[in-house]
Amino acid sequence: MQSSDHSERTSLPQRRYLRVAQALLSEIQQGGLTAGARLPSDRDLSAKFEVSRASVREALFALELSGAIVVRHGDGTYVADLSRGLFKRSGHEIGSTPEHVIAARLVVEPPLSRLLAANPGDLDLDKVQHELDLAARLIDEPAQLPDFVNHSMAFHADLAAMCPNHILSHFALELVEIDRQPLWVLINQIVLQDRENRLKLINDHQRILDAIRSDGPRGAEDAMRDHLRLNKEQLFPGQAGVEWPGL
């Protein structure tokens, strides 16, 4: 897998409905729309964001699937209580469940990090550090959460693209690509709405990068595994040590 392949993946899709969904999610996360609040009508949201009502309906559908809002047919659309965390969902609409994605990443990315740490001098780790620094600057900028998520996923994609085992690199990039799908972007934003979670993410990424540079293969593998287990805990509080059957 060449880095040129990865370069085509680095930009999030700029769909109108996703822009609306991200804007509404930002309002929810910053307290402009509180848990239990009723959202304005499709017509009002269409006028507010200067998009078609069809785009508004797509945005609300994406937010419903991500767990940010609840649609009560015949009643209205309401803000969900994000403090209660993400609930399990079928995953059919987004291709796979969060459980499956985390389980697959735990299988693929720790050994990939081990391979990278075997010859760190052959890697352009300054590029990865730059991506990490860009994300770190946005920790206290909740309005720029979409950019924070984008830079954070680029960290994983950059490491995957550098792996000398091109098959493992391909698998890792495909998993990162799932997290770049619009609905997964929203799920990641929900998880990272809290500053503490954003700070933990940055600290974990720095630890992984430092381990690849100087802690050797075992240290790098452990750092990546610990990080992904933290992701699992953030998605499913209280289940960090639980093994999911069938994964």
CSV table of C-alpha atoms in Angstrom, one decimal:
chain,number,residue,atom,x,y,z
A,1,MET,CA,0.0,0.0,0.0
A,2,GLN,CA,1.6,3.2,-1.1
A,3,SER,CA,1.1,6.5,0.6
A,4,SER,CA,-0.3,7.9,-2.6
A,5,ASP,CA,-3.3,5.6,-2.2
A,6,HIS,CA,-3.8,6.9,1.3
A,7,SER,CA,-3.7,10.6,0.2
A,8,GLU,CA,-7.0,10.1,-1.6
A,9,ARG,CA,-8.6,9.1,1.7
A,10,THR,CA,-7.6,12.0,3.9
A,11,SER,CA,-10.5,14.3,3.2
A,12,LEU,CA,-13.9,13.6,4.7
A,13,PRO,CA,-16.8,13.6,2.3
A,14,GLN,CA,-18.4,17.1,2.1
A,15,ARG,CA,-22.0,16.2,1.7
A,16,ARG,CA,-24.6,18.8,2.5
A,17,TYR,CA,-26.6,16.6,4.9
A,18,LEU,CA,-23.4,15.8,6.8
A,19,ARG,CA,-22.6,19.5,7.3
A,20,VAL,CA,-26.1,20.0,8.7
A,21,ALA,CA,-25.8,16.9,11.0
A,22,GLN,CA,-22.4,18.1,12.3
A,23,ALA,CA,-23.7,21.6,13.0
A,24,LEU,CA,-26.7,20.2,14.9
A,25,LEU,CA,-24.4,17.8,16.8
A,26,SER,CA,-22.2,20.7,17.7
A,27,GLU,CA,-25.2,22.6,19.1
A,28,ILE,CA,-26.1,19.5,21.2
A,29,GLN,CA,-22.6,19.1,22.5
A,30,GLN,CA,-22.2,22.8,23.4
A,31,GLY,CA,-25.5,22.9,25.2
A,32,GLY,CA,-27.5,24.9,22.7
A,33,LEU,CA,-29.8,21.9,22.4
A,34,THR,CA,-30.2,20.0,25.6
A,35,ALA,CA,-31.3,16.4,26.2
A,36,GLY,CA,-35.0,16.1,25.8
A,37,ALA,CA,-35.3,19.3,23.8
A,38,ARG,CA,-37.5,19.2,20.7
A,39,LEU,CA,-35.8,20.1,17.4
A,40,PRO,CA,-37.2,22.7,15.1
A,41,SER,CA,-39.3,21.5,12.1
A,42,ASP,CA,-37.8,20.4,8.8
A,43,ARG,CA,-38.9,23.6,7.2
A,44,ASP,CA,-37.2,25.7,9.9
A,45,LEU,CA,-34.0,23.8,9.8
A,46,SER,CA,-34.0,24.0,6.0
A,47,ALA,CA,-34.2,27.8,6.2
A,48,LYS,CA,-31.6,28.0,9.0
A,49,PHE,CA,-29.0,26.0,7.1
A,50,GLU,CA,-30.0,27.1,3.6
A,51,VAL,CA,-30.4,23.5,2.3
A,52,SER,CA,-33.3,21.5,1.0
A,53,ARG,CA,-35.7,19.8,3.3
A,54,ALA,CA,-34.5,16.5,1.8
A,55,SER,CA,-31.0,17.3,3.0
A,56,VAL,CA,-32.4,18.1,6.5
A,57,ARG,CA,-34.2,14.8,6.6
A,58,GLU,CA,-31.0,12.9,5.6
A,59,ALA,CA,-29.1,14.8,8.4
A,60,LEU,CA,-31.8,13.8,11.0
A,61,PHE,CA,-31.7,10.2,9.8
A,62,ALA,CA,-27.9,10.1,10.2
A,63,LEU,CA,-28.2,11.6,13.7
A,64,GLU,CA,-30.9,9.1,14.6
A,65,LEU,CA,-28.7,6.2,13.5
A,66,SER,CA,-25.8,7.6,15.5
A,67,GLY,CA,-27.9,7.8,18.6
A,68,ALA,CA,-27.8,11.6,19.0
A,69,ILE,CA,-31.6,12.2,18.5
A,70,VAL,CA,-34.8,10.2,19.0
A,71,VAL,CA,-37.6,10.4,16.4
A,72,ARG,CA,-41.1,9.9,18.0
A,73,HIS,CA,-43.4,9.4,15.1
A,74,GLY,CA,-46.4,11.6,15.2
A,75,ASP,CA,-44.8,13.7,18.0
A,76,GLY,CA,-41.5,15.1,16.9
A,77,THR,CA,-37.7,14.8,17.0
A,78,TYR,CA,-35.9,15.1,20.3
A,79,VAL,CA,-32.3,15.3,21.5
A,80,ALA,CA,-31.1,12.1,23.1
A,81,ASP,CA,-29.2,12.0,26.4
A,82,LEU,CA,-25.6,11.6,25.1
A,83,SER,CA,-24.3,11.3,28.7
A,84,ARG,CA,-25.7,7.7,28.8
A,85,GLY,CA,-23.3,6.7,26.1
A,86,LEU,CA,-23.8,4.9,22.8
A,87,PHE,CA,-26.3,2.0,22.7
A,88,LYS,CA,-25.8,-1.1,20.6
A,89,ARG,CA,-27.3,-0.8,17.2
A,90,SER,CA,-27.8,-3.3,14.4
A,91,GLY,CA,-25.0,-1.8,12.3
A,92,HIS,CA,-26.7,-2.8,9.0
A,93,GLU,CA,-27.1,0.8,8.0
A,94,ILE,CA,-23.4,1.6,8.4
A,95,GLY,CA,-21.9,-1.7,7.3
A,96,SER,CA,-20.8,-3.1,10.6
A,97,THR,CA,-21.4,-2.7,14.3
A,98,PRO,CA,-19.1,-0.7,16.6
A,99,GLU,CA,-18.2,-4.0,18.4
A,100,HIS,CA,-17.0,-5.6,15.2
A,101,VAL,CA,-14.9,-2.6,14.2
A,102,ILE,CA,-13.2,-2.4,17.5
A,103,ALA,CA,-12.6,-6.1,17.6
A,104,ALA,CA,-11.1,-6.1,14.2
A,105,ARG,CA,-8.8,-3.1,15.0
A,106,LEU,CA,-7.6,-4.9,18.1
A,107,VAL,CA,-6.5,-7.8,15.9
A,108,VAL,CA,-4.9,-5.8,13.2
A,109,GLU,CA,-3.3,-2.6,14.6
A,110,PRO,CA,-1.2,-3.8,17.6
A,111,PRO,CA,0.9,-6.2,15.4
A,112,LEU,CA,1.1,-3.5,12.8
A,113,SER,CA,2.6,-1.2,15.4
A,114,ARG,CA,5.0,-3.9,16.4
A,115,LEU,CA,6.3,-4.1,12.8
A,116,LEU,CA,6.7,-0.3,12.6
A,117,ALA,CA,8.8,-0.3,15.8
A,118,ALA,CA,11.2,-2.9,14.4
A,119,ASN,CA,12.7,-0.3,12.0
A,120,PRO,CA,11.5,3.2,13.1
A,121,GLY,CA,14.4,4.9,11.2
A,122,ASP,CA,12.8,3.9,7.9
A,123,LEU,CA,9.6,5.7,8.7
A,124,ASP,CA,8.5,9.3,8.2
A,125,LEU,CA,7.3,9.7,11.8
A,126,ASP,CA,7.6,13.5,11.6
A,127,LYS,CA,4.6,13.4,9.3
A,128,VAL,CA,2.6,11.5,11.9
A,129,GLN,CA,3.7,13.9,14.7
A,130,HIS,CA,2.6,16.8,12.6
A,131,GLU,CA,-0.9,15.3,12.3
A,132,LEU,CA,-1.0,14.7,16.0
A,133,ASP,CA,0.1,18.3,16.7
A,134,LEU,CA,-2.7,19.6,14.5
A,135,ALA,CA,-5.3,17.6,16.5
A,136,ALA,CA,-3.8,18.6,19.8
A,137,ARG,CA,-4.3,22.3,19.0
A,138,LEU,CA,-8.1,21.6,18.7
A,139,ILE,CA,-8.6,20.0,22.1
A,140,ASP,CA,-10.1,23.2,23.5
A,141,GLU,CA,-12.0,24.0,20.3
A,142,PRO,CA,-15.3,22.0,20.5
A,143,ALA,CA,-16.7,23.9,17.5
A,144,GLN,CA,-13.9,22.3,15.4
A,145,LEU,CA,-14.6,18.7,16.6
A,146,PRO,CA,-15.1,17.4,13.0
A,147,ASP,CA,-11.5,18.6,12.2
A,148,PHE,CA,-10.2,17.0,15.4
A,149,VAL,CA,-11.8,13.7,14.4
A,150,ASN,CA,-10.3,14.0,10.9
A,151,HIS,CA,-6.8,14.6,12.2
A,152,SER,CA,-7.1,11.8,14.7
A,153,MET,CA,-8.1,9.2,12.1
A,154,ALA,CA,-5.3,10.5,9.8
A,155,PHE,CA,-2.9,9.5,12.6
A,156,HIS,CA,-4.0,5.9,12.3
A,157,ALA,CA,-4.1,6.0,8.5
A,158,ASP,CA,-0.6,7.4,8.3
A,159,LEU,CA,0.8,4.6,10.5
A,160,ALA,CA,-1.1,2.0,8.5
A,161,ALA,CA,0.3,3.3,5.2
A,162,MET,CA,3.9,3.0,6.5
A,163,CYS,CA,3.6,-0.7,7.4
A,164,PRO,CA,6.1,-2.8,5.4
A,165,ASN,CA,3.6,-5.7,5.3
A,166,HIS,CA,1.3,-4.4,2.5
A,167,ILE,CA,-1.5,-6.9,3.3
A,168,LEU,CA,-1.6,-5.8,6.9
A,169,SER,CA,-1.4,-2.2,5.8
A,170,HIS,CA,-4.4,-2.8,3.5
A,171,PHE,CA,-6.5,-4.3,6.2
A,172,ALA,CA,-5.7,-1.5,8.6
A,173,LEU,CA,-6.5,1.2,6.1
A,174,GLU,CA,-9.8,-0.4,5.3
A,175,LEU,CA,-10.7,-0.3,9.0
A,176,VAL,CA,-9.7,3.3,9.2
A,177,GLU,CA,-11.9,4.0,6.2
A,178,ILE,CA,-14.9,2.6,8.0
A,179,ASP,CA,-14.4,5.3,10.7
A,180,ARG,CA,-14.4,7.9,7.9
A,181,GLN,CA,-17.9,7.0,6.7
A,182,PRO,CA,-20.3,9.9,7.6
A,183,LEU,CA,-22.3,8.0,10.3
A,184,TRP,CA,-19.1,6.8,11.9
A,185,VAL,CA,-17.8,10.4,11.9
A,186,LEU,CA,-20.9,11.4,13.9
A,187,ILE,CA,-20.4,8.4,16.3
A,188,ASN,CA,-16.8,9.5,16.9
A,189,GLN,CA,-17.9,13.0,17.6
A,190,ILE,CA,-20.4,11.8,20.2
A,191,VAL,CA,-17.7,9.9,22.0
A,192,LEU,CA,-15.3,12.9,21.8
A,193,GLN,CA,-17.7,15.5,22.9
A,194,ASP,CA,-16.0,15.6,26.3
A,195,ARG,CA,-12.7,17.4,26.6
A,196,GLU,CA,-11.3,14.6,28.8
A,197,ASN,CA,-11.9,12.0,26.1
A,198,ARG,CA,-10.1,14.3,23.5
A,199,LEU,CA,-7.2,14.7,25.9
A,200,LYS,CA,-7.0,11.0,26.5
A,201,LEU,CA,-7.0,10.4,22.7
A,202,ILE,CA,-4.1,12.8,22.1
A,203,ASN,CA,-2.1,11.4,25.0
A,204,ASP,CA,-2.6,7.8,23.8
A,205,HIS,CA,-1.6,8.8,20.2
A,206,GLN,CA,1.6,10.4,21.6
A,207,ARG,CA,2.4,7.4,23.7
A,208,ILE,CA,2.0,5.1,20.6
A,209,LEU,CA,4.2,7.3,18.5
A,210,ASP,CA,6.9,7.6,21.2
A,211,ALA,CA,6.8,3.8,21.7
A,212,ILE,CA,7.3,3.2,18.0
A,213,ARG,CA,10.3,5.5,18.1
A,214,SER,CA,12.0,4.2,21.1
A,215,ASP,CA,10.2,1.4,23.1
A,216,GLY,CA,10.8,-1.4,20.7
A,217,PRO,CA,8.2,-3.7,19.1
A,218,ARG,CA,6.7,-5.0,22.3
A,219,GLY,CA,6.2,-1.6,23.7
A,220,ALA,CA,4.6,-0.2,20.6
A,221,GLU,CA,2.3,-3.2,20.3
A,222,ASP,CA,1.2,-2.8,24.0
A,223,ALA,CA,0.6,1.0,23.5
A,224,MET,CA,-1.7,0.5,20.5
A,225,ARG,CA,-3.6,-2.3,22.2
A,226,ASP,CA,-4.1,-0.2,25.4
A,227,HIS,CA,-5.4,2.7,23.2
A,228,LEU,CA,-7.9,0.6,21.3
A,229,ARG,CA,-9.1,-0.9,24.6
A,230,LEU,CA,-9.7,2.6,25.8
A,231,ASN,CA,-11.8,3.3,22.7
A,232,LYS,CA,-13.8,0.2,23.5
A,233,GLU,CA,-14.4,1.5,27.0
A,234,GLN,CA,-15.5,4.9,25.7
A,235,LEU,CA,-18.0,3.3,23.3
A,236,PHE,CA,-19.2,0.7,25.8
A,237,PRO,CA,-18.6,1.9,29.4
A,238,GLY,CA,-18.0,-0.9,31.8
A,239,GLN,CA,-17.2,-3.5,29.0
A,240,ALA,CA,-13.5,-2.9,28.7
A,241,GLY,CA,-12.7,-6.4,29.9
A,242,VAL,CA,-15.7,-8.2,28.4
A,243,GLU,CA,-15.1,-10.5,25.4
A,244,TRP,CA,-17.9,-10.2,22.8
A,245,PRO,CA,-19.0,-13.7,21.5
A,246,GLY,CA,-18.7,-14.3,17.8
A,247,LEU,CA,-16.1,-11.6,17.1
